[in-house]
Amino acid sequence: MITSLRLENFKGFREIDLRLAPITLLTGVNGMGKSSVIQAFLLLRQSFASGDLSAGRLLIGGELVDLGTGVDLLFEDANSDSIAIGFTVKRPSSFLSGRSWLKRFTYDRTAETLLAVDSENKSDNLTGELVGQPPFAGRFAYVHAERVGPRKTLPLSDARVLAFDLGTKGEYVLHILLEHGSEALPDNDPRVSSGGPKLIDQVGAWLQEVSPGSHLAIDPVRSADLAIGGFSFDREGDIPSRVFRATNVGFGLSYVLPVIVALLSTKPGGLVLIENPEAHLHPKGQTRMGQLAARAAAAGVQVIAETHSDHFMNGVRIEVRGGAIKPTDAAFHYFHREKSEIVVTTPTIDSDGRLSSWPEGFFDQHDENLVSLLAPREK
């Protein structure tokens, strides 16, 4: 598990050491650097996959993330022309446990790859030890904020399925379920809700949590490398509906499907990055997704989610209060700006799910609105 992330002169951050837990929520108003944290991991992941990281390079423009050129990465008020990304990793019974990796890269205004700076610092020279199997190189899922949404068809790809790749926008989610849906989650896995242990059963069970009575239907058209997805609905005492095209159901179910699959299918030791898991969901559905994310963390999956939803956060808090995860297994970070720098405030959480503080702007809009509604009318 990655226990901390360090960024220096990276985008909006002069310098930051961010604690990471089994489940970490990144919150705050727009444009405060939450996405930059996720992008740092995506840069490392795609640079490792391309071979650039082991060659001492950072690939800025790739399949996972395209950040432009070097000028787009350097902190505006940087005191030096280098960018640093590092992390601390904890692995049980491993010589790497508790050790840190930090690498500096030279700044080049126009380059699409940045070159690593040699260092005599031993903590900077763990590259050879870590790139063999760094913590971001195993089972991995990234769900982009802009997902494919309702489509008449989604593509099939044997290569993606072999790599268990949902696609950054969830475009291969139907093929993943077609090929891997019969695989069972481990015994006593905390992610298992009602129904059987198979992945497809649990996807159906969590869809029911979001939209009671909804059922996913997948019809492959292998001759065209396509899959048709749809949804049917039933209610107790009613006749089940026919299967409706995804395009006739709305955005919520299509948008949440890759989130559910990522959280259920990633094996212990894996890493899941999610942007806006609450998108297009009603408050109850957002809460349930927070609960599922916390249970994924309890199953040994590291989850890092960028969210604007207090309902999603409260779903995590409910699982802490219920004992599914320990208070120390959840980290809530609030990003805000002080002058040109982004700073982070981190309230702690206790075993009752209560937070130690509520910084101004940290999911306090409900109270502010209530004050406005209860205030006497101006004459």
Short mmCIF file of C-alpha atoms in Angstrom, two decimals:
data_model
loop_
_atom_site.label_atom_id
_atom_site.label_comp_id
_atom_site.label_asym_id
_atom_site.label_seq_id
_atom_site.Cartn_x
_atom_site.Cartn_y
_atom_site.Cartn_z
CA MET A 1 0.00 0.00 0.00
CA ILE A 2 1.14 3.54 -0.73
CA THR A 3 1.14 5.44 2.56
CA SER A 4 2.16 8.90 1.34
CA LEU A 5 2.63 10.94 -1.82
CA ARG A 6 5.17 13.73 -2.13
CA LEU A 7 5.00 16.39 -4.84
CA GLU A 8 7.45 19.25 -5.39
CA ASN A 9 6.96 22.05 -7.93
CA PHE A 10 4.19 19.97 -9.50
CA LYS A 11 1.35 21.98 -11.01
CA GLY A 12 -0.36 23.86 -8.13
CA PHE A 13 1.89 22.43 -5.41
CA ARG A 14 5.14 23.96 -4.25
CA GLU A 15 5.63 21.10 -1.83
CA ILE A 16 3.21 18.62 -0.30
CA ASP A 17 3.34 15.37 1.64
CA LEU A 18 -0.08 13.77 1.49
CA ARG A 19 -0.98 10.89 3.78
CA LEU A 20 -2.71 8.06 1.98
CA ALA A 21 -4.87 5.45 3.66
CA PRO A 22 -6.65 2.33 2.40
CA ILE A 23 -9.40 4.75 1.36
CA THR A 24 -8.51 8.39 0.70
CA LEU A 25 -10.99 11.08 -0.32
CA LEU A 26 -9.82 14.23 -2.09
CA THR A 27 -12.32 17.06 -1.62
CA GLY A 28 -12.55 20.80 -2.16
CA VAL A 29 -13.89 23.36 -4.59
CA ASN A 30 -13.00 23.21 -8.27
CA GLY A 31 -9.49 23.99 -9.45
CA MET A 32 -7.74 23.27 -6.13
CA GLY A 33 -5.44 20.41 -7.20
CA LYS A 34 -7.45 17.28 -6.43
CA SER A 35 -7.10 15.99 -9.98
CA SER A 36 -3.37 16.79 -9.91
CA VAL A 37 -2.89 14.19 -7.17
CA ILE A 38 -4.54 11.53 -9.30
CA GLN A 39 -2.60 12.70 -12.36
CA ALA A 40 0.68 12.15 -10.50
CA PHE A 41 -0.20 8.47 -10.11
CA LEU A 42 -1.31 8.25 -13.73
CA LEU A 43 2.00 9.74 -14.87
CA LEU A 44 3.91 7.11 -12.91
CA ARG A 45 1.66 4.30 -14.14
CA GLN A 46 1.88 5.18 -17.83
CA SER A 47 5.60 5.95 -17.61
CA PHE A 48 6.17 2.53 -16.06
CA ALA A 49 3.99 0.76 -18.66
CA SER A 50 5.78 2.47 -21.56
CA GLY A 51 9.25 1.70 -20.19
CA ASP A 52 10.05 5.38 -19.77
CA LEU A 53 10.24 5.24 -15.97
CA SER A 54 12.87 2.51 -15.92
CA ALA A 55 14.80 4.52 -18.53
CA GLY A 56 14.73 7.60 -16.29
CA ARG A 57 11.97 9.48 -18.06
CA LEU A 58 8.50 10.72 -17.18
CA LEU A 59 5.97 10.40 -20.01
CA ILE A 60 3.72 13.48 -19.88
CA GLY A 61 1.42 12.63 -22.78
CA GLY A 62 0.08 9.09 -22.80
CA GLU A 63 -3.04 6.97 -22.85
CA LEU A 64 -3.93 7.46 -19.19
CA VAL A 65 -3.26 11.18 -18.99
CA ASP A 66 -2.06 13.86 -21.40
CA LEU A 67 -0.87 16.97 -19.59
CA GLY A 68 0.67 18.73 -22.55
CA THR A 69 4.34 19.66 -22.20
CA GLY A 70 6.76 20.58 -19.43
CA VAL A 71 5.43 24.12 -19.15
CA ASP A 72 2.09 22.72 -17.98
CA LEU A 73 3.68 20.83 -15.06
CA LEU A 74 6.00 23.30 -13.33
CA PHE A 75 4.62 25.16 -10.30
CA GLU A 76 4.08 28.79 -11.22
CA ASP A 77 6.29 30.24 -8.46
CA ALA A 78 8.89 27.44 -8.41
CA ASN A 79 12.33 28.27 -7.02
CA SER A 80 14.03 25.64 -9.18
CA ASP A 81 13.58 24.04 -12.58
CA SER A 82 12.92 20.50 -11.35
CA ILE A 83 9.76 18.56 -10.59
CA ALA A 84 9.69 15.77 -8.00
CA ILE A 85 7.25 12.92 -7.45
CA GLY A 86 7.72 10.44 -4.66
CA PHE A 87 5.92 8.06 -2.37
CA THR A 88 6.32 5.84 0.66
CA VAL A 89 5.23 2.25 0.38
CA LYS A 90 4.29 -0.27 3.03
CA ARG A 91 4.38 -3.92 2.17
CA PRO A 92 4.07 -6.64 4.80
CA SER A 93 7.15 -8.89 5.04
CA SER A 94 8.96 -6.91 2.36
CA PHE A 95 12.31 -5.15 2.37
CA LEU A 96 10.49 -2.25 0.74
CA SER A 97 8.13 -1.74 3.68
CA GLY A 98 8.35 1.77 5.05
CA ARG A 99 10.87 2.87 2.45
CA SER A 100 10.52 5.91 0.24
CA TRP A 101 11.08 6.56 -3.44
CA LEU A 102 11.58 10.07 -4.76
CA LYS A 103 12.66 11.09 -8.23
CA ARG A 104 13.37 14.54 -9.62
CA PHE A 105 12.87 15.37 -13.26
CA THR A 106 14.39 18.23 -15.21
CA TYR A 107 12.02 20.89 -16.43
CA ASP A 108 11.84 21.42 -20.18
CA ARG A 109 9.26 23.93 -21.37
CA THR A 110 8.45 22.08 -24.61
CA ALA A 111 9.29 18.45 -23.81
CA GLU A 112 6.69 15.69 -23.75
CA THR A 113 9.01 13.56 -21.62
CA LEU A 114 11.03 14.79 -18.64
CA LEU A 115 14.44 13.33 -17.81
CA ALA A 116 15.31 12.15 -14.32
CA VAL A 117 18.04 14.00 -12.41
CA ASP A 118 20.74 11.75 -10.95
CA SER A 119 21.00 12.00 -7.18
CA GLU A 120 23.35 10.75 -4.49
CA ASN A 121 20.45 10.53 -2.05
CA LYS A 122 19.74 6.86 -1.45
CA SER A 123 16.02 7.52 -1.17
CA ASP A 124 16.16 8.86 -4.72
CA ASN A 125 17.88 5.75 -6.04
CA LEU A 126 15.34 3.04 -5.28
CA THR A 127 14.23 3.16 -8.91
CA GLY A 128 15.90 -0.13 -9.75
CA GLU A 129 14.32 -1.81 -6.74
CA LEU A 130 10.82 -0.42 -7.26
CA VAL A 131 10.25 -0.45 -11.00
CA GLY A 132 10.33 -4.23 -10.99
CA GLN A 133 6.94 -4.18 -9.26
CA PRO A 134 6.07 -0.73 -7.94
CA PRO A 135 2.79 -0.36 -6.05
CA PHE A 136 1.13 1.29 -9.05
CA ALA A 137 2.07 -1.53 -11.46
CA GLY A 138 -0.21 -4.33 -10.26
CA ARG A 139 -3.99 -4.68 -10.61
CA PHE A 140 -5.08 -1.15 -11.33
CA ALA A 141 -8.26 0.66 -12.29
CA TYR A 142 -8.81 4.28 -13.19
CA VAL A 143 -12.31 5.63 -13.77
CA HIS A 144 -12.29 9.06 -15.40
CA ALA A 145 -14.77 11.77 -14.47
CA GLU A 146 -15.92 11.85 -18.11
CA ARG A 147 -17.22 8.35 -18.73
CA VAL A 148 -18.85 6.95 -21.83
CA GLY A 149 -22.36 7.27 -20.43
CA PRO A 150 -25.39 5.73 -22.16
CA ARG A 151 -24.42 4.22 -25.54
CA LYS A 152 -26.24 1.86 -27.88
CA THR A 153 -23.10 -0.31 -27.99
CA LEU A 154 -19.71 -0.57 -26.32
CA PRO A 155 -16.58 -2.13 -27.86
CA LEU A 156 -15.16 -5.60 -27.29
CA SER A 157 -11.38 -5.98 -26.98
CA ASP A 158 -9.62 -9.24 -26.19
CA ALA A 159 -6.42 -7.35 -25.39
CA ARG A 160 -8.18 -5.14 -22.86
CA VAL A 161 -9.97 -8.05 -21.26
CA LEU A 162 -6.71 -10.03 -20.99
CA ALA A 163 -5.21 -7.08 -19.10
CA PHE A 164 -8.44 -6.63 -17.10
CA ASP A 165 -8.61 -3.07 -18.37
CA LEU A 166 -11.98 -1.33 -17.99
CA GLY A 167 -10.77 1.62 -20.03
CA THR A 168 -10.36 5.05 -18.50
CA LYS A 169 -13.93 5.93 -19.48
CA GLY A 170 -15.38 2.51 -18.68
CA GLU A 171 -15.73 1.66 -22.35
CA TYR A 172 -14.77 -2.01 -21.90
CA VAL A 173 -16.91 -2.67 -18.83
CA LEU A 174 -19.42 -4.88 -20.67
CA HIS A 175 -16.70 -7.07 -22.17
CA ILE A 176 -15.05 -7.41 -18.76
CA LEU A 177 -18.34 -8.64 -17.32
CA LEU A 178 -18.90 -11.02 -20.23
CA GLU A 179 -15.51 -12.66 -19.76
CA HIS A 180 -14.94 -12.32 -16.02
CA GLY A 181 -18.45 -12.06 -14.61
CA SER A 182 -18.49 -15.71 -13.50
CA GLU A 183 -15.39 -15.28 -11.31
CA ALA A 184 -16.19 -15.43 -7.61
CA LEU A 185 -15.10 -12.93 -5.00
CA PRO A 186 -13.07 -14.44 -2.13
CA ASP A 187 -14.85 -16.04 0.79
CA ASN A 188 -15.91 -13.53 3.45
CA ASP A 189 -15.09 -10.62 1.16
CA PRO A 190 -16.63 -7.51 2.79
CA ARG A 191 -17.74 -6.26 -0.63
CA VAL A 192 -20.25 -9.10 -1.02
CA SER A 193 -23.79 -7.84 -0.62
CA SER A 194 -26.91 -9.94 -1.18
CA GLY A 195 -26.87 -12.74 -3.73
CA GLY A 196 -24.15 -15.07 -4.92
CA PRO A 197 -20.38 -14.50 -4.78
CA LYS A 198 -19.84 -14.17 -8.54
CA LEU A 199 -18.74 -10.79 -9.86
CA ILE A 200 -21.82 -10.45 -12.08
CA ASP A 201 -24.07 -11.26 -9.09
CA GLN A 202 -22.45 -8.57 -6.96
CA VAL A 203 -22.58 -6.01 -9.75
CA GLY A 204 -26.32 -6.71 -9.91
CA ALA A 205 -26.66 -6.47 -6.14
CA TRP A 206 -24.94 -3.07 -5.97
CA LEU A 207 -26.95 -1.78 -8.93
CA GLN A 208 -29.97 -2.66 -6.83
CA GLU A 209 -28.55 -0.53 -4.02
CA VAL A 210 -28.31 2.42 -6.39
CA SER A 211 -31.62 1.84 -8.19
CA PRO A 212 -33.84 -0.80 -6.55
CA GLY A 213 -35.38 -3.14 -9.10
CA SER A 214 -32.81 -2.47 -11.85
CA HIS A 215 -31.14 -5.32 -13.74
CA LEU A 216 -28.27 -5.24 -16.24
CA ALA A 217 -28.55 -7.14 -19.53
CA ILE A 218 -25.62 -7.68 -21.92
CA ASP A 219 -25.96 -8.97 -25.47
CA PRO A 220 -22.63 -9.55 -27.27
CA VAL A 221 -22.35 -9.11 -31.04
CA ARG A 222 -18.95 -10.74 -31.45
CA SER A 223 -18.95 -10.60 -35.24
CA ALA A 224 -18.88 -6.80 -34.91
CA ASP A 225 -16.71 -6.65 -31.74
CA LEU A 226 -19.55 -4.91 -29.94
CA ALA A 227 -21.75 -5.46 -26.90
CA ILE A 228 -25.23 -4.09 -26.35
CA GLY A 229 -26.05 -3.10 -22.80
CA GLY A 230 -29.50 -2.46 -21.41
CA PHE A 231 -31.50 -2.35 -18.22
CA SER A 232 -34.77 -3.87 -17.09
CA PHE A 233 -36.77 -3.02 -13.98
CA ASP A 234 -39.07 -4.80 -11.59
CA ARG A 235 -40.85 -4.03 -8.36
CA GLU A 236 -42.38 -6.41 -5.87
CA GLY A 237 -45.85 -7.35 -7.06
CA ASP A 238 -45.29 -5.89 -10.53
CA ILE A 239 -44.59 -7.53 -13.87
CA PRO A 240 -40.91 -7.08 -14.82
CA SER A 241 -40.30 -4.61 -17.61
CA ARG A 242 -38.69 -5.41 -20.92
CA VAL A 243 -35.02 -4.57 -21.41
CA PHE A 244 -34.54 -0.93 -22.33
CA ARG A 245 -31.58 0.39 -24.26
CA ALA A 246 -29.05 2.21 -22.09
CA THR A 247 -29.75 5.35 -24.11
CA ASN A 248 -33.36 5.27 -22.89
CA VAL A 249 -32.54 4.90 -19.20
CA GLY A 250 -30.52 8.03 -18.40
CA PHE A 251 -26.98 8.60 -17.26
CA GLY A 252 -26.93 7.31 -13.67
CA LEU A 253 -26.74 3.54 -14.18
CA SER A 254 -24.35 3.71 -17.13
CA TYR A 255 -22.08 6.13 -15.30
CA VAL A 256 -21.93 4.15 -12.07
CA LEU A 257 -21.45 0.73 -13.70
CA PRO A 258 -17.65 1.02 -14.24
CA VAL A 259 -17.28 2.43 -10.73
CA ILE A 260 -19.02 -0.61 -9.25
CA VAL A 261 -17.04 -3.04 -11.40
CA ALA A 262 -13.71 -1.37 -10.55
CA LEU A 263 -14.42 -1.53 -6.81
CA LEU A 264 -15.64 -5.13 -6.93
CA SER A 265 -13.17 -6.67 -9.37
CA THR A 266 -9.87 -5.20 -8.18
CA LYS A 267 -8.04 -7.78 -6.10
CA PRO A 268 -6.42 -7.13 -2.71
CA GLY A 269 -3.20 -5.19 -3.16
CA GLY A 270 -4.57 -3.34 -6.18
CA LEU A 271 -5.12 0.37 -6.62
CA VAL A 272 -8.34 2.09 -7.73
CA LEU A 273 -8.45 5.76 -8.73
CA ILE A 274 -11.91 7.26 -9.22
CA GLU A 275 -12.99 10.74 -10.23
CA ASN A 276 -16.47 11.85 -9.19
CA PRO A 277 -17.96 8.46 -8.29
CA GLU A 278 -21.17 10.29 -7.38
CA ALA A 279 -21.81 11.64 -10.88
CA HIS A 280 -25.49 11.48 -11.93
CA LEU A 281 -26.55 9.56 -8.80
CA HIS A 282 -29.21 10.54 -6.29
CA PRO A 283 -28.08 10.99 -2.65
CA LYS A 284 -28.88 7.42 -1.56
CA GLY A 285 -26.90 6.01 -4.48
CA GLN A 286 -23.97 8.29 -3.67
CA THR A 287 -24.00 7.06 -0.07
CA ARG A 288 -24.05 3.44 -1.19
CA MET A 289 -21.04 4.05 -3.45
CA GLY A 290 -19.16 5.50 -0.48
CA GLN A 291 -19.99 2.36 1.47
CA LEU A 292 -18.82 0.10 -1.36
CA ALA A 293 -15.56 2.05 -1.66
CA ALA A 294 -14.95 1.63 2.08
CA ARG A 295 -15.67 -2.10 1.85
CA ALA A 296 -13.24 -2.39 -1.06
CA ALA A 297 -10.62 -0.82 1.21
CA ALA A 298 -11.55 -3.34 3.92
CA ALA A 299 -10.93 -6.08 1.35
CA GLY A 300 -7.36 -4.88 0.83
CA VAL A 301 -7.84 -2.62 -2.20
CA GLN A 302 -6.40 0.89 -1.97
CA VAL A 303 -8.99 3.43 -3.11
CA ILE A 304 -8.29 7.08 -3.91
CA ALA A 305 -11.39 9.04 -4.90
CA GLU A 306 -11.89 12.65 -5.91
CA THR A 307 -15.36 13.68 -4.82
CA HIS A 308 -17.64 16.69 -4.37
CA SER A 309 -20.25 14.66 -2.52
CA ASP A 310 -20.86 14.79 1.21
CA HIS A 311 -23.16 11.78 0.70
CA PHE A 312 -20.25 9.72 -0.66
CA MET A 313 -18.08 10.84 2.26
CA ASN A 314 -20.84 9.97 4.71
CA GLY A 315 -21.06 6.49 3.19
CA VAL A 316 -17.42 5.98 4.20
CA ARG A 317 -18.12 7.40 7.65
CA ILE A 318 -21.03 4.98 8.09
CA GLU A 319 -18.72 2.06 7.37
CA VAL A 320 -16.21 3.39 9.92
CA ARG A 321 -18.94 3.64 12.53
CA GLY A 322 -20.16 0.16 11.62
CA GLY A 323 -16.67 -1.28 12.12
CA ALA A 324 -16.04 -2.32 8.52
CA ILE A 325 -12.85 -0.23 8.48
CA LYS A 326 -10.78 1.38 11.20
CA PRO A 327 -10.74 5.17 11.57
CA THR A 328 -7.06 5.19 10.62
CA ASP A 329 -7.93 3.39 7.37
CA ALA A 330 -9.76 6.47 6.05
CA ALA A 331 -8.22 9.83 5.15
CA PHE A 332 -10.25 12.93 4.21
CA HIS A 333 -8.29 15.78 2.61
CA TYR A 334 -9.70 19.24 1.90
CA PHE A 335 -7.83 21.20 -0.78
CA HIS A 336 -7.91 24.99 -0.78
CA ARG A 337 -5.71 27.84 -1.92
CA GLU A 338 -3.65 30.33 0.05
CA LYS A 339 -2.31 32.96 -2.35
CA SER A 340 -0.53 31.08 -5.17
CA GLU A 341 -0.19 27.80 -3.30
CA ILE A 342 -2.58 24.92 -2.76
CA VAL A 343 -2.70 23.69 0.83
CA VAL A 344 -4.44 20.71 2.36
CA THR A 345 -6.41 20.43 5.60
CA THR A 346 -6.98 16.92 6.95
CA PRO A 347 -9.68 16.38 9.61
CA THR A 348 -9.33 13.15 11.55
CA ILE A 349 -12.17 10.67 12.07
CA ASP A 350 -13.03 8.71 15.19
CA SER A 351 -14.63 5.28 15.63
CA ASP A 352 -18.10 6.86 15.65
CA GLY A 353 -17.51 8.37 12.22
CA ARG A 354 -17.25 11.89 13.63
CA LEU A 355 -14.77 14.33 12.13
CA SER A 356 -12.44 16.41 14.28
CA SER A 357 -13.14 19.64 12.40
CA TRP A 358 -15.05 21.15 9.50
CA PRO A 359 -12.85 23.64 7.63
CA GLU A 360 -14.68 26.47 5.94
CA GLY A 361 -15.85 25.21 2.56
CA PHE A 362 -15.59 21.53 3.53
CA PHE A 363 -19.07 20.16 2.80
CA ASP A 364 -20.68 22.95 4.80
CA GLN A 365 -22.97 24.32 2.08
CA HIS A 366 -26.03 22.55 3.53
CA ASP A 367 -25.64 24.47 6.80
CA GLU A 368 -24.99 27.73 4.96
CA ASN A 369 -28.11 27.25 2.85
CA LEU A 370 -30.15 26.43 5.95
CA VAL A 371 -29.01 29.63 7.63
CA SER A 372 -30.10 31.58 4.55
CA LEU A 373 -33.50 29.89 4.51
CA LEU A 374 -34.10 30.41 8.24
CA ALA A 375 -32.92 34.02 8.34
CA PRO A 376 -35.68 36.64 8.62
CA ARG A 377 -36.74 38.20 5.33
CA GLU A 378 -35.40 41.61 4.66
CA LYS A 379 -38.16 44.21 4.64
#
